[in-house]
PDB file of C-alpha atoms in Angstrom:
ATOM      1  CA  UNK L   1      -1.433 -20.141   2.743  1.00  0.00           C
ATOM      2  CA  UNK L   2      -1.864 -17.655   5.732  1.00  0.00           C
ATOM      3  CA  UNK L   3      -4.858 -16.013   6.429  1.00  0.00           C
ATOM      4  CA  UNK L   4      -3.210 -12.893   5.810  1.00  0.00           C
ATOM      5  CA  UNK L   5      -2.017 -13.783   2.803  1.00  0.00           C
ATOM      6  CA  UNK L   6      -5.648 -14.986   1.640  1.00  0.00           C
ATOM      7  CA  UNK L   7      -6.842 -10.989   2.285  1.00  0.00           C
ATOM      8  CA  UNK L   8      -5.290  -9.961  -1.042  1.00  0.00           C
ATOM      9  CA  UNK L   9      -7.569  -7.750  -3.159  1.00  0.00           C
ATOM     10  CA  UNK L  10      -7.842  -9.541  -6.257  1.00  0.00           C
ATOM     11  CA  UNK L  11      -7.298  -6.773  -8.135  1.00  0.00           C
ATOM     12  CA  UNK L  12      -4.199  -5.354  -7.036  1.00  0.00           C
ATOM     13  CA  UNK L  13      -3.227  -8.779  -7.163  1.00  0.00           C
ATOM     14  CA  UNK L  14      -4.011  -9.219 -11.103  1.00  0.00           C
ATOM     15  CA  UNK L  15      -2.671  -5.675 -11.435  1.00  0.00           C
ATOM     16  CA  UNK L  16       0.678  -6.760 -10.715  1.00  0.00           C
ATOM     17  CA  UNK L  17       0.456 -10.162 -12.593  1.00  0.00           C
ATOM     18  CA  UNK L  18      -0.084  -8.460 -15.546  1.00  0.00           C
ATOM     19  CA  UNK L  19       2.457  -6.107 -15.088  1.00  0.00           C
ATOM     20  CA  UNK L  20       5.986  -6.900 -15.956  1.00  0.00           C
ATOM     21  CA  UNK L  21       7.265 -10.336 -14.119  1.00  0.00           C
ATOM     22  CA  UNK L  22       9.732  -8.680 -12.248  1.00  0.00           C
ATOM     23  CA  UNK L  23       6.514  -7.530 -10.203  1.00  0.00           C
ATOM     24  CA  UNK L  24       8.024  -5.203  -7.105  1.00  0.00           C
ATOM     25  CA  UNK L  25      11.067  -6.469  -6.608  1.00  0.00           C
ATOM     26  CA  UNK L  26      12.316  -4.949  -9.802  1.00  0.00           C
ATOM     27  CA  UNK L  27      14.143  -1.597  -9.264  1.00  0.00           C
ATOM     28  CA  UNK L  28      11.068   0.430 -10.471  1.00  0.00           C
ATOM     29  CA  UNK L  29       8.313  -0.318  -8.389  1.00  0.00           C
ATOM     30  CA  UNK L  30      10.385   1.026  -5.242  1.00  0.00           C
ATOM     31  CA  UNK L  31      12.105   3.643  -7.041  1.00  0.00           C
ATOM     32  CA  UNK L  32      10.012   5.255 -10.019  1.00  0.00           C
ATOM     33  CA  UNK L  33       8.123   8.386  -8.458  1.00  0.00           C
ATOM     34  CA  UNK L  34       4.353   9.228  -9.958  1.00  0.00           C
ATOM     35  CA  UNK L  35       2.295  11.849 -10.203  1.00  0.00           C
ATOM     36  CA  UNK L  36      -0.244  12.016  -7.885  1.00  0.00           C
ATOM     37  CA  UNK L  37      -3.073  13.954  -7.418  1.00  0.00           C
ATOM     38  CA  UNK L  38      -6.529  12.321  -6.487  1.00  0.00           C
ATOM     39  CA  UNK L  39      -9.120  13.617  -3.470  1.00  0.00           C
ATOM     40  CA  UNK L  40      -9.835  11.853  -0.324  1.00  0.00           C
ATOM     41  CA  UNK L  41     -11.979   8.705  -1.166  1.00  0.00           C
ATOM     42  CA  UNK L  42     -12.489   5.113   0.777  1.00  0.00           C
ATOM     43  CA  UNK L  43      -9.331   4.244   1.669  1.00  0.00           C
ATOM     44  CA  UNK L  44     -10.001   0.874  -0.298  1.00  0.00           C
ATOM     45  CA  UNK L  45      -9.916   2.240  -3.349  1.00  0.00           C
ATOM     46  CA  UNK L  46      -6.919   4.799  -2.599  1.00  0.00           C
ATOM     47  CA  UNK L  47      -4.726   1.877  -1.587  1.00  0.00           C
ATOM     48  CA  UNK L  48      -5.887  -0.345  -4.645  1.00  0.00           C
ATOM     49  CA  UNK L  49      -5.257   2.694  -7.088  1.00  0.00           C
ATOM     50  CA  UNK L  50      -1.361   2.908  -5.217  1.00  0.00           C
ATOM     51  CA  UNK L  51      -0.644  -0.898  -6.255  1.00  0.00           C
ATOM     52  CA  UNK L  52      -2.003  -0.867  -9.679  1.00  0.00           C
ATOM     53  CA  UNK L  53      -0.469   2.252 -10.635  1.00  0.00           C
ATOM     54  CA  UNK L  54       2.473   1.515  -9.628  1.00  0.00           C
ATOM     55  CA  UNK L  55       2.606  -2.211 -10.035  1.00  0.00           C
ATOM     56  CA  UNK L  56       3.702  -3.202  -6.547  1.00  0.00           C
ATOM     57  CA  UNK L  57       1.583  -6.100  -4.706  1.00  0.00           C
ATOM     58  CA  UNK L  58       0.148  -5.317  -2.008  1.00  0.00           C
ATOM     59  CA  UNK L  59      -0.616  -7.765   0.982  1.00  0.00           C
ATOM     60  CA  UNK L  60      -3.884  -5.885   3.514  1.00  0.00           C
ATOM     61  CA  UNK L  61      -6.674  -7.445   5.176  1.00  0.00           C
ATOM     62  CA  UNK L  62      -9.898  -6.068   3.635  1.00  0.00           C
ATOM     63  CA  UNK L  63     -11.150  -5.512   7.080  1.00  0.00           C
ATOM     64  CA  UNK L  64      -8.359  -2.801   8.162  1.00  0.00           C
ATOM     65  CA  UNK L  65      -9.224  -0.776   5.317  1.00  0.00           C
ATOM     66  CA  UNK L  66     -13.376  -0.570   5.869  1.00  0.00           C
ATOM     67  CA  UNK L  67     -15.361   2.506   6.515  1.00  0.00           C
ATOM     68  CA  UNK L  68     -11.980   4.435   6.288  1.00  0.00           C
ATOM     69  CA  UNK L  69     -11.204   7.475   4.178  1.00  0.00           C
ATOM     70  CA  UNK L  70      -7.809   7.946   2.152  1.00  0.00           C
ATOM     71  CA  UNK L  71      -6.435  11.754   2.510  1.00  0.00           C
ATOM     72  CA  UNK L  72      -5.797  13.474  -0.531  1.00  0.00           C
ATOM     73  CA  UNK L  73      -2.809  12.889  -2.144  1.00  0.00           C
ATOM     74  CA  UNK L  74      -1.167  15.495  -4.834  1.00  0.00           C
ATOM     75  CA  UNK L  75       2.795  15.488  -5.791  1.00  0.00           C
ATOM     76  CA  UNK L  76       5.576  13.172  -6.906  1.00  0.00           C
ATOM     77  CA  UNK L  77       6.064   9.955  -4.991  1.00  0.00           C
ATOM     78  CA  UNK L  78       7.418   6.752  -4.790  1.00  0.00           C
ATOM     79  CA  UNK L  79       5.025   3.680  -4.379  1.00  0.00           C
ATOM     80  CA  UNK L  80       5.699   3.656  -0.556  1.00  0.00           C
ATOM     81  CA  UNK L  81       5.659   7.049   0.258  1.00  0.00           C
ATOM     82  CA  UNK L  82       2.419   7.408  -1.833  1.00  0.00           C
ATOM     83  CA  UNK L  83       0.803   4.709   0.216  1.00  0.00           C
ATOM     84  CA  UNK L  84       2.074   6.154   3.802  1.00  0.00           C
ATOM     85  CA  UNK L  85       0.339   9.374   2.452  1.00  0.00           C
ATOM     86  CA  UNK L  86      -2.975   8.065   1.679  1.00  0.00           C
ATOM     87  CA  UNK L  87      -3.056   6.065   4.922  1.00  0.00           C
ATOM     88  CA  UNK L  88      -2.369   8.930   7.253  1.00  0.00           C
ATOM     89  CA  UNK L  89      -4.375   9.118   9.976  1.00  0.00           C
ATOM     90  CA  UNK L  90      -6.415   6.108   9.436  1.00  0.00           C
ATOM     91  CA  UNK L  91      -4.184   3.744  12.030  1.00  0.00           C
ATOM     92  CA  UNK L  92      -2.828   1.572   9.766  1.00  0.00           C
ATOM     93  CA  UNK L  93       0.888   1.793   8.433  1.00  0.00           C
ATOM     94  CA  UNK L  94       2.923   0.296   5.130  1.00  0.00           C
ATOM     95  CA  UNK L  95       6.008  -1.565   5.175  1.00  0.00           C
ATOM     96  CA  UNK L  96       8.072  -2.877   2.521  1.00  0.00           C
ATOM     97  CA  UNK L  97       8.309  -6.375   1.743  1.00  0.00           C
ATOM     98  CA  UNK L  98      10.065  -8.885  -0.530  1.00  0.00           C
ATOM     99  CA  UNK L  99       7.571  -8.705  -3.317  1.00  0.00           C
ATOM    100  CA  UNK L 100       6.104  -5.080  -2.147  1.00  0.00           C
ATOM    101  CA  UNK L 101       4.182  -3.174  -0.107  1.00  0.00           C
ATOM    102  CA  UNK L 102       2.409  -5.043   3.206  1.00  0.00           C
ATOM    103  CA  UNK L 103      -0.456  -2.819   5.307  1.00  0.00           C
ATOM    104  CA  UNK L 104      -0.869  -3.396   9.009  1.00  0.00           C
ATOM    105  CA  UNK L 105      -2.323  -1.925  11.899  1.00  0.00           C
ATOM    106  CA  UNK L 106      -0.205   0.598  13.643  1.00  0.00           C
ATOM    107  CA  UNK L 107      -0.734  -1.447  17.098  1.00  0.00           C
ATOM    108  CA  UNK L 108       0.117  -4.811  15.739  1.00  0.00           C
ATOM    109  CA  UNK L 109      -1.595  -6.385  19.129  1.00  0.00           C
ATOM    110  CA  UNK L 110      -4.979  -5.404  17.608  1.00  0.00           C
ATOM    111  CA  UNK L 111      -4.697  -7.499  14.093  1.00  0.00           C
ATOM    112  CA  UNK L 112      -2.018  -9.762  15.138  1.00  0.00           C
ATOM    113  CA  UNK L 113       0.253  -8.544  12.731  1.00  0.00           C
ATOM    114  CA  UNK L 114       3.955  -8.266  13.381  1.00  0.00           C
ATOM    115  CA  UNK L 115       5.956  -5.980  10.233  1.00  0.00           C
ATOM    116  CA  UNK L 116       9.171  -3.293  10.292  1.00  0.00           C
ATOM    117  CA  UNK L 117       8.690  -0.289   8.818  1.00  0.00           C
ATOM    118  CA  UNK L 118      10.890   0.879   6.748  1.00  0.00           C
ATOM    119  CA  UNK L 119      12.178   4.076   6.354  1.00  0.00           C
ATOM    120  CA  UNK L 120      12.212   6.035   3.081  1.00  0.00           C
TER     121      UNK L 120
END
């Protein structure tokens, strides 16, 4: 198991087990849009509030995410534009994966971290 991979939050992680076992690469974790409207907050809990309402994993490393604030985020979007939202402005960016959502920082030669972003 990768280090990265080890940086899970446990509870976006248990969100998504206990969601349906089709987990994010079923059809609606990419495409259903939500409702959104919540305030700026630490970005922690902004990004764990994106995966569990939604039900997509998502792979960050607690450490990008600390002391950092979330923008606000009010309207209808999809799990990935929802999470580019609340991360604006705070350096890091969201990429699809396989099995969801993966965080990184913007200049991967700071955490190592090598992702393509997708576009919506």
């Amino acid at each position: 198991m990768s280090a990265f991979t080890k940086t899970i939050r446990l509870p976006v992680f248990a969100a998504v087990l206990a969601g349906p076992l089709a987990g994010c690469a079923s059809p609606e974790c990419q495409s259903t849009h939500y409702e959104w409207d919540a305030g700026r907050r630490p970005l922690s809990a902004a990004v764990e509030d994106v995966g569990q309402r939604t039900g997509c994993a998502v792979k960050v490393d607690q450490h990008l995410l600390a002391g950092k604030t979330s923008t606000e985020i009010h309207g209808n979007y999809r799990a990935l534009q929802a999470m580019r939202h609340v991360l604006r402005g705070s350096g890091l960016k969201v990429s699809r994966t396989e099995t969801g959502l993966a965080i990184v920082a913007r200049h991967p030669q700071e955490s190592g971290d090598v992702t393509h972003e997708d576009e919506d």
